[in-house]
Coordinates of N, CA and C in Angstrom, one line a residue:
M142 N 98.9 190.7 163.8 CA 97.7 189.8 163.3 C 98.8 188.8 163.2
D143 N 98.3 187.2 163.7 CA 99.2 186.1 163.2 C 98.6 185.6 161.9
A144 N 99.8 184.7 161.3 CA 99.6 183.8 160.3 C 98.5 183.4 160.4
P145 N 97.8 182.9 159.0 CA 96.8 181.6 158.9 C 97.6 180.4 159.3
L146 N 96.7 179.6 159.5 CA 97.6 178.3 160.2 C 96.7 177.5 158.8
F147 N 97.4 176.7 158.0 CA 97.2 176.1 156.7 C 97.3 174.7 157.4
E148 N 96.0 173.9 156.6 CA 95.9 172.7 156.8 C 95.3 171.9 156.0
P149 N 96.6 170.7 155.4 CA 96.1 170.0 153.9 C 94.9 169.6 153.5
L150 N 94.2 169.4 153.1 CA 92.8 168.9 153.0 C 92.8 167.5 152.6
A151 N 93.5 167.4 151.8 CA 93.8 166.0 151.4 C 94.2 165.1 152.3
A152 N 94.6 165.3 153.3 CA 95.0 164.5 154.8 C 93.2 164.1 154.8
K153 N 92.4 164.8 154.5 CA 90.9 164.3 155.0 C 90.3 163.8 153.8
A154 N 90.6 163.3 153.2 CA 90.1 162.5 151.7 C 89.8 161.3 152.0
A155 N 89.0 160.5 151.5 CA 88.5 158.9 151.9 C 89.1 158.1 150.6
A156 N 89.2 159.1 149.3 CA 90.0 158.2 148.2 C 90.6 159.6 147.4
R157 N 91.8 158.6 146.4 CA 92.3 159.4 145.4 C 91.8 158.8 143.9
D158 N 91.9 159.7 143.0 CA 91.6 159.5 141.7 C 92.5 160.4 141.1
G159 N 93.9 160.0 140.8 CA 95.3 160.9 140.0 C 94.9 162.0 140.9
T160 N 94.7 163.6 140.4 CA 94.6 164.6 141.6 C 93.2 164.9 142.0
A161 N 92.4 164.4 141.6 CA 90.9 164.3 142.6 C 91.1 163.7 143.6
L162 N 90.1 164.8 144.7 CA 90.0 163.6 146.1 C 88.4 163.7 146.3
Y163 N 88.2 162.6 146.7 CA 87.3 162.2 147.4 C 86.8 162.3 148.3
F164 N 85.7 162.9 148.9 CA 85.4 163.2 150.3 C 83.8 162.6 150.8
N165 N 84.2 162.2 151.9 CA 82.8 161.2 152.8 C 82.1 163.0 153.9
A166 N 81.5 163.7 152.4 CA 81.0 165.1 153.0 C 79.8 165.2 152.2
S167 N 79.4 166.3 152.4 CA 78.1 166.6 151.8 C 78.9 168.6 151.3
A168 N 78.2 168.8 150.5 CA 78.4 170.2 149.3 C 77.2 171.0 148.6
V169 N 77.3 171.9 149.0 CA 76.2 172.8 148.0 C 77.1 174.0 147.7
S170 N 76.1 174.6 146.8 CA 76.7 176.0 146.2 C 75.9 177.4 146.8
L171 N 76.2 178.2 146.8 CA 75.6 179.2 147.0 C 75.9 180.6 146.3
E172 N 75.2 180.9 145.4 CA 76.1 182.1 144.6 C 77.0 181.9 143.9
G173 N 77.2 180.7 143.2 CA 78.8 179.8 142.5 C 79.8 180.1 143.7
C174 N 79.1 180.4 145.2 CA 80.7 179.5 145.7 C 80.0 178.1 146.1
G175 N 80.9 177.2 146.0 CA 80.8 175.6 146.6 C 81.4 175.6 147.9
V176 N 80.9 175.1 148.5 CA 81.4 174.6 150.3 C 81.0 172.8 150.7
L177 N 82.2 172.7 151.0 CA 82.4 171.2 151.9 C 81.9 171.5 152.9
F178 N 81.3 170.5 153.5 CA 81.3 170.3 155.0 C 81.7 168.9 155.4
L179 N 82.9 169.1 156.0 CA 83.1 167.3 156.2 C 83.3 167.2 158.0
G180 N 83.2 165.8 158.3 CA 82.9 165.5 159.4 C 82.7 163.9 160.1
P181 N 82.3 163.4 160.7 CA 82.0 162.0 161.0 C 80.8 161.9 160.7
S182 N 80.5 160.7 161.0 CA 78.5 160.8 160.8 C 77.7 161.5 161.9
A183 N 76.9 161.9 161.7 CA 75.9 162.7 162.9 C 76.9 164.1 163.1
A184 N 77.8 164.5 162.5 CA 78.1 165.9 162.7 C 77.4 166.9 162.4
G185 N 76.4 166.7 161.6 CA 75.8 167.8 160.9 C 76.3 168.4 159.6
K186 N 76.8 167.8 159.0 CA 77.0 167.9 157.6 C 75.8 168.2 156.6
S187 N 74.7 166.8 156.7 CA 73.6 167.1 155.8 C 72.7 168.1 156.2
A188 N 72.6 168.6 158.2 CA 71.2 169.8 158.6 C 72.0 170.7 158.1
T189 N 73.1 171.0 157.8 CA 74.2 172.3 157.9 C 74.0 172.5 156.5
A190 N 74.4 171.3 155.4 CA 74.1 171.6 153.9 C 71.9 172.1 153.8
L191 N 71.6 171.6 154.4 CA 70.0 171.6 154.5 C 69.5 172.6 154.5
G192 N 70.1 173.9 155.8 CA 69.7 174.9 156.3 C 70.3 175.8 154.9
L193 N 71.4 175.4 154.8 CA 71.9 176.4 153.6 C 70.6 176.2 152.2
L194 N 70.5 174.9 151.8 CA 69.4 175.0 150.5 C 68.3 175.7 151.0
A195 N 67.9 175.9 152.1 CA 66.8 176.4 152.6 C 66.8 178.3 152.3
H196 N 68.2 178.3 152.2 CA 68.0 179.9 152.1 C 68.5 180.2 150.9
G197 N 68.5 179.2 149.8 CA 68.8 179.5 148.3 C 69.8 179.0 147.8
A198 N 70.5 178.0 148.8 CA 71.8 177.0 148.4 C 71.2 176.1 147.5
Q199 N 72.1 175.9 146.5 CA 71.5 174.3 145.2 C 72.8 173.4 146.0
L200 N 72.0 172.0 146.1 CA 72.6 170.7 146.1 C 74.0 170.3 145.1
I201 N 75.2 170.3 145.4 CA 75.8 169.3 144.8 C 75.6 167.8 145.0
S202 N 76.2 167.9 146.3 CA 75.6 166.1 146.7 C 75.7 166.3 148.2
D203 N 75.0 165.0 148.3 CA 75.4 164.5 150.1 C 75.6 163.2 150.1
D204 N 76.6 163.2 151.4 CA 77.1 161.7 151.6 C 78.0 161.8 150.7
G205 N 78.8 162.1 150.0 CA 80.1 162.3 149.0 C 80.0 163.4 147.8
V206 N 81.4 163.5 147.6 CA 81.7 164.5 147.1 C 82.9 164.2 146.6
W207 N 83.2 164.3 145.5 CA 84.9 164.8 144.7 C 85.0 166.4 144.4
L208 N 86.6 166.8 144.7 CA 87.2 167.5 144.3 C 87.8 167.5 143.5
R209 N 87.5 168.2 142.2 CA 88.6 167.5 140.6 C 88.8 169.2 140.1
E210 N 89.9 169.8 139.8 CA 90.6 170.5 139.7 C 89.9 171.7 139.9
G211 N 89.7 171.9 141.5 CA 89.2 172.9 142.0 C 88.1 173.3 142.5
C212 N 87.3 172.2 141.3 CA 85.7 172.0 141.8 C 85.0 171.4 142.4
L213 N 83.9 171.3 143.0 CA 83.0 170.1 144.1 C 82.4 169.9 143.2
V214 N 82.2 168.1 142.7 CA 81.6 167.6 142.1 C 81.1 166.6 142.7
P215 N 79.4 165.7 142.1 CA 79.0 165.0 143.1 C 79.4 163.7 142.4
P216 N 79.4 162.5 143.0 CA 79.7 161.0 142.4 C 78.9 160.9 141.0
E217 N 79.2 160.2 139.9 CA 78.4 159.9 139.1 C 77.2 159.5 139.1
A218 N 76.5 158.6 140.2 CA 75.3 157.9 140.3 C 74.8 158.6 141.6
A219 N 75.4 159.6 142.2 CA 74.9 160.2 143.5 C 73.6 160.6 143.4
P220 N 72.4 160.3 144.3 CA 71.0 160.4 143.1 C 71.0 162.0 144.0
H221 N 69.5 162.6 144.0 CA 69.6 163.9 144.3 C 68.9 164.5 145.3
L222 N 69.4 163.6 146.2 CA 68.7 163.8 147.8 C 69.0 164.2 148.8
I223 N 68.8 164.1 149.7 CA 69.3 165.1 151.0 C 68.9 164.5 151.9
E224 N 69.5 163.7 153.2 CA 68.9 163.5 154.5 C 68.6 164.4 155.4
A225 N 67.2 164.3 156.0 CA 67.0 164.9 156.7 C 66.5 164.0 158.1
R226 N 67.5 164.1 159.0 CA 67.6 162.9 160.1 C 66.5 163.4 161.0
G227 N 65.4 161.9 161.4 CA 64.1 162.0 162.0 C 63.0 162.0 160.5
I228 N 63.2 162.6 159.3 CA 62.4 162.6 158.2 C 62.5 161.9 157.5
G229 N 63.8 161.4 157.0 CA 64.1 160.8 155.8 C 64.7 161.8 154.6
L230 N 65.2 160.7 153.8 CA 65.3 161.6 152.4 C 64.4 162.4 151.7
L231 N 65.1 163.8 151.2 CA 63.9 164.7 150.7 C 64.9 164.8 149.3
N232 N 64.0 165.2 148.4 CA 64.7 166.1 147.1 C 65.2 166.7 147.2
G233 N 66.6 166.9 146.6 CA 67.3 168.1 146.7 C 66.9 169.5 146.0
G234 N 66.1 169.6 145.3 CA 65.5 170.9 144.9 C 66.6 171.0 143.4
A235 N 66.8 172.1 143.4 CA 67.8 172.4 141.9 C 69.2 172.2 142.5
I236 N 70.0 171.7 141.7 CA 70.8 170.9 141.5 C 72.1 171.4 140.7
D237 N 73.5 171.8 141.7 CA 74.7 172.2 141.1 C 75.4 171.3 140.7
V238 N 75.8 171.2 139.0 CA 76.7 170.0 139.1 C 78.0 169.9 139.2
S239 N 78.4 171.3 139.5 CA 80.2 171.6 139.5 C 79.8 173.5 140.2
A240 N 80.7 173.0 141.6 CA 81.3 174.5 141.7 C 82.6 174.7 142.3
P241 N 82.9 175.6 142.0 CA 84.5 176.4 142.7 C 84.6 175.9 144.1
L242 N 85.6 175.1 144.3 CA 85.7 175.2 145.9 C 86.0 176.6 146.5
A243 N 85.0 177.3 147.8 CA 85.4 178.8 147.9 C 85.3 178.3 149.7
L244 N 84.7 177.3 150.1 CA 84.6 177.0 151.8 C 84.5 175.6 152.2
V245 N 85.6 175.3 153.3 CA 85.7 174.1 153.8 C 84.8 174.3 155.3
V246 N 84.0 173.5 155.8 CA 83.3 173.8 157.3 C 83.6 172.4 157.6
D247 N 84.6 172.3 158.7 CA 85.0 170.8 158.9 C 84.6 170.9 160.8
L248 N 82.9 169.9 160.6 CA 81.9 170.1 161.9 C 82.4 168.8 162.9
G249 N 83.9 168.4 162.4 CA 84.8 167.2 163.0 C 85.1 168.1 164.4
C250 N 85.7 169.2 164.4 CA 87.0 170.0 164.9 C 86.2 171.4 165.6
A251 N 85.7 171.4 166.8 CA 85.5 172.5 167.1 C 86.6 173.3 167.7
E252 N 86.1 174.6 167.5 CA 87.3 175.6 167.8 C 86.9 175.9 169.1
D253 N 88.1 176.2 170.1 CA 88.2 176.5 171.4 C 88.2 178.3 171.9
D254 N 88.4 178.8 170.7 CA 88.7 180.2 171.0 C 87.2 180.7 170.6
R255 N 87.0 181.9 171.1 CA 85.7 182.6 170.5 C 85.7 183.1 169.3
L256 N 87.3 183.8 169.3 CA 87.6 184.5 167.9 C 88.6 183.9 167.7
P257 N 88.3 182.5 166.7 CA 90.0 181.6 166.2 C 90.3 182.4 164.9
P258 N 91.8 181.8 165.0 CA 92.7 181.9 164.3 C 92.3 181.8 162.8
R259 N 92.8 182.8 161.7 CA 92.2 182.6 160.6 C 92.8 180.8 160.0
R260 N 92.1 180.0 159.4 CA 92.7 178.5 159.2 C 92.4 178.5 157.3
I261 N 92.9 177.9 157.2 CA 93.5 177.7 155.4 C 93.2 176.1 155.0
A262 N 92.8 175.3 154.4 CA 92.2 174.2 153.9 C 93.4 174.8 152.4
T263 N 94.2 173.9 152.3 CA 95.1 173.6 151.1 C 95.1 172.1 150.6
T264 N 95.3 172.6 149.0 CA 95.9 171.2 148.4 C 96.9 172.2 147.4
P265 N 97.0 170.9 146.3 CA 98.3 171.5 145.8 C 98.0 172.7 145.1
D266 N 96.5 173.0 144.3 CA 96.1 173.7 143.6 C 95.4 174.9 144.7
E267 N 95.0 174.7 145.6 CA 93.9 175.2 146.1 C 94.2 176.0 147.6
K268 N 94.0 177.2 148.0 CA 93.8 177.7 149.1 C 92.9 178.2 149.7
V269 N 92.1 177.7 150.6 CA 90.6 178.2 150.8 C 90.2 178.2 152.4
T270 N 89.0 179.2 152.4 CA 89.1 179.1 154.0 C 88.4 178.0 155.1
L271 N 88.9 177.8 155.7 CA 88.5 176.7 156.4 C 88.2 177.0 157.7
I272 N 87.0 176.2 158.2 CA 86.1 176.7 159.4 C 85.6 175.7 160.3
R273 N 86.3 175.4 161.3 CA 85.8 174.4 161.9 C 84.9 175.1 162.9
A274 N 84.1 173.9 163.3 CA 82.9 174.5 164.1 C 81.4 173.4 164.5
T275 N 81.2 173.4 165.3 CA 79.9 172.1 165.9 C 78.6 172.7 165.3
F276 N 78.0 171.6 164.9 CA 76.4 172.0 164.5 C 76.0 172.6 166.2
D277 N 75.4 174.1 165.5 CA 74.2 174.7 166.6 C 73.5 175.8 165.7
P278 N 72.3 176.5 166.3 CA 71.5 177.4 166.0 C 72.3 178.2 165.1
T279 N 73.3 178.8 165.6 CA 74.2 180.2 165.1 C 75.1 179.4 163.6
L280 N 74.9 178.5 163.5 CA 75.7 178.0 162.2 C 75.5 178.6 161.0
V281 N 74.4 178.1 160.9 CA 73.9 178.3 159.3 C 73.5 180.1 159.0
P282 N 73.4 180.5 159.8 CA 73.2 182.1 159.5 C 74.3 182.4 159.6
A283 N 75.2 182.3 160.1 CA 76.9 182.8 160.5 C 77.2 182.4 159.2
L284 N 77.3 181.1 158.3 CA 77.8 180.8 157.3 C 77.2 181.7 155.8
L285 N 75.4 181.9 156.4 CA 75.3 182.4 155.1 C 75.9 184.1 154.9
Q286 N 76.3 184.8 156.3 CA 77.1 185.9 156.0 C 78.2 185.9 155.7
F287 N 78.9 185.3 156.4 CA 80.6 184.9 155.5 C 80.4 184.9 154.2
L288 N 79.4 183.8 153.5 CA 79.8 183.2 152.1 C 78.8 184.9 151.5
R289 N 78.2 185.6 152.2 CA 77.6 186.4 151.4 C 77.9 188.1 151.5
H290 N 79.1 188.2 152.9 CA 79.9 189.2 152.8 C 81.0 189.0 153.3
G291 N 81.7 187.9 153.5 CA 83.0 188.3 153.8 C 82.9 188.4 155.6
R292 N 84.6 187.7 155.7 CA 85.2 188.3 157.4 C 85.4 189.2 157.1
A293 N 85.5 189.8 158.3 CA 85.8 191.4 158.6 C 87.6 191.3 158.7
A294 N 88.0 192.0 158.4 CA 89.6 192.2 158.3 C 90.2 192.3 159.4
P295 N 91.6 191.4 159.7 CA 91.8 191.7 160.8 C 92.0 192.4 162.1

């Protein structure tokens, strides 16, 4: 088995406050697991988060989130809304004000391999699974399966 590939999460941060990192990102929690969606504008961050909300996830924040002490937290004045392209802003439903980071999904970097190498997003305190993906119809079900049952052993 190949060793996992480590990628520094801080390199994708838009700002810092001490050790806290701010991302132009969306975040949800599912069964206590925080999921951070990274990527450029129109990459599908809100759409992917919205798909997980439809399956029981809770919104942490759309369009901006902090990683503080290992937990995803919304900015202080963040509205409890999520963008649905072509529809408008939707109420976020049940809000989770904090969840430990468990998964990073980078929608700005597609994987070339059908069965890609294992990637790990790192901060000085965190090492979590990193998935590179593009938004497609199988992404939300695959993320649900991953979060609920994990990845198969190599």
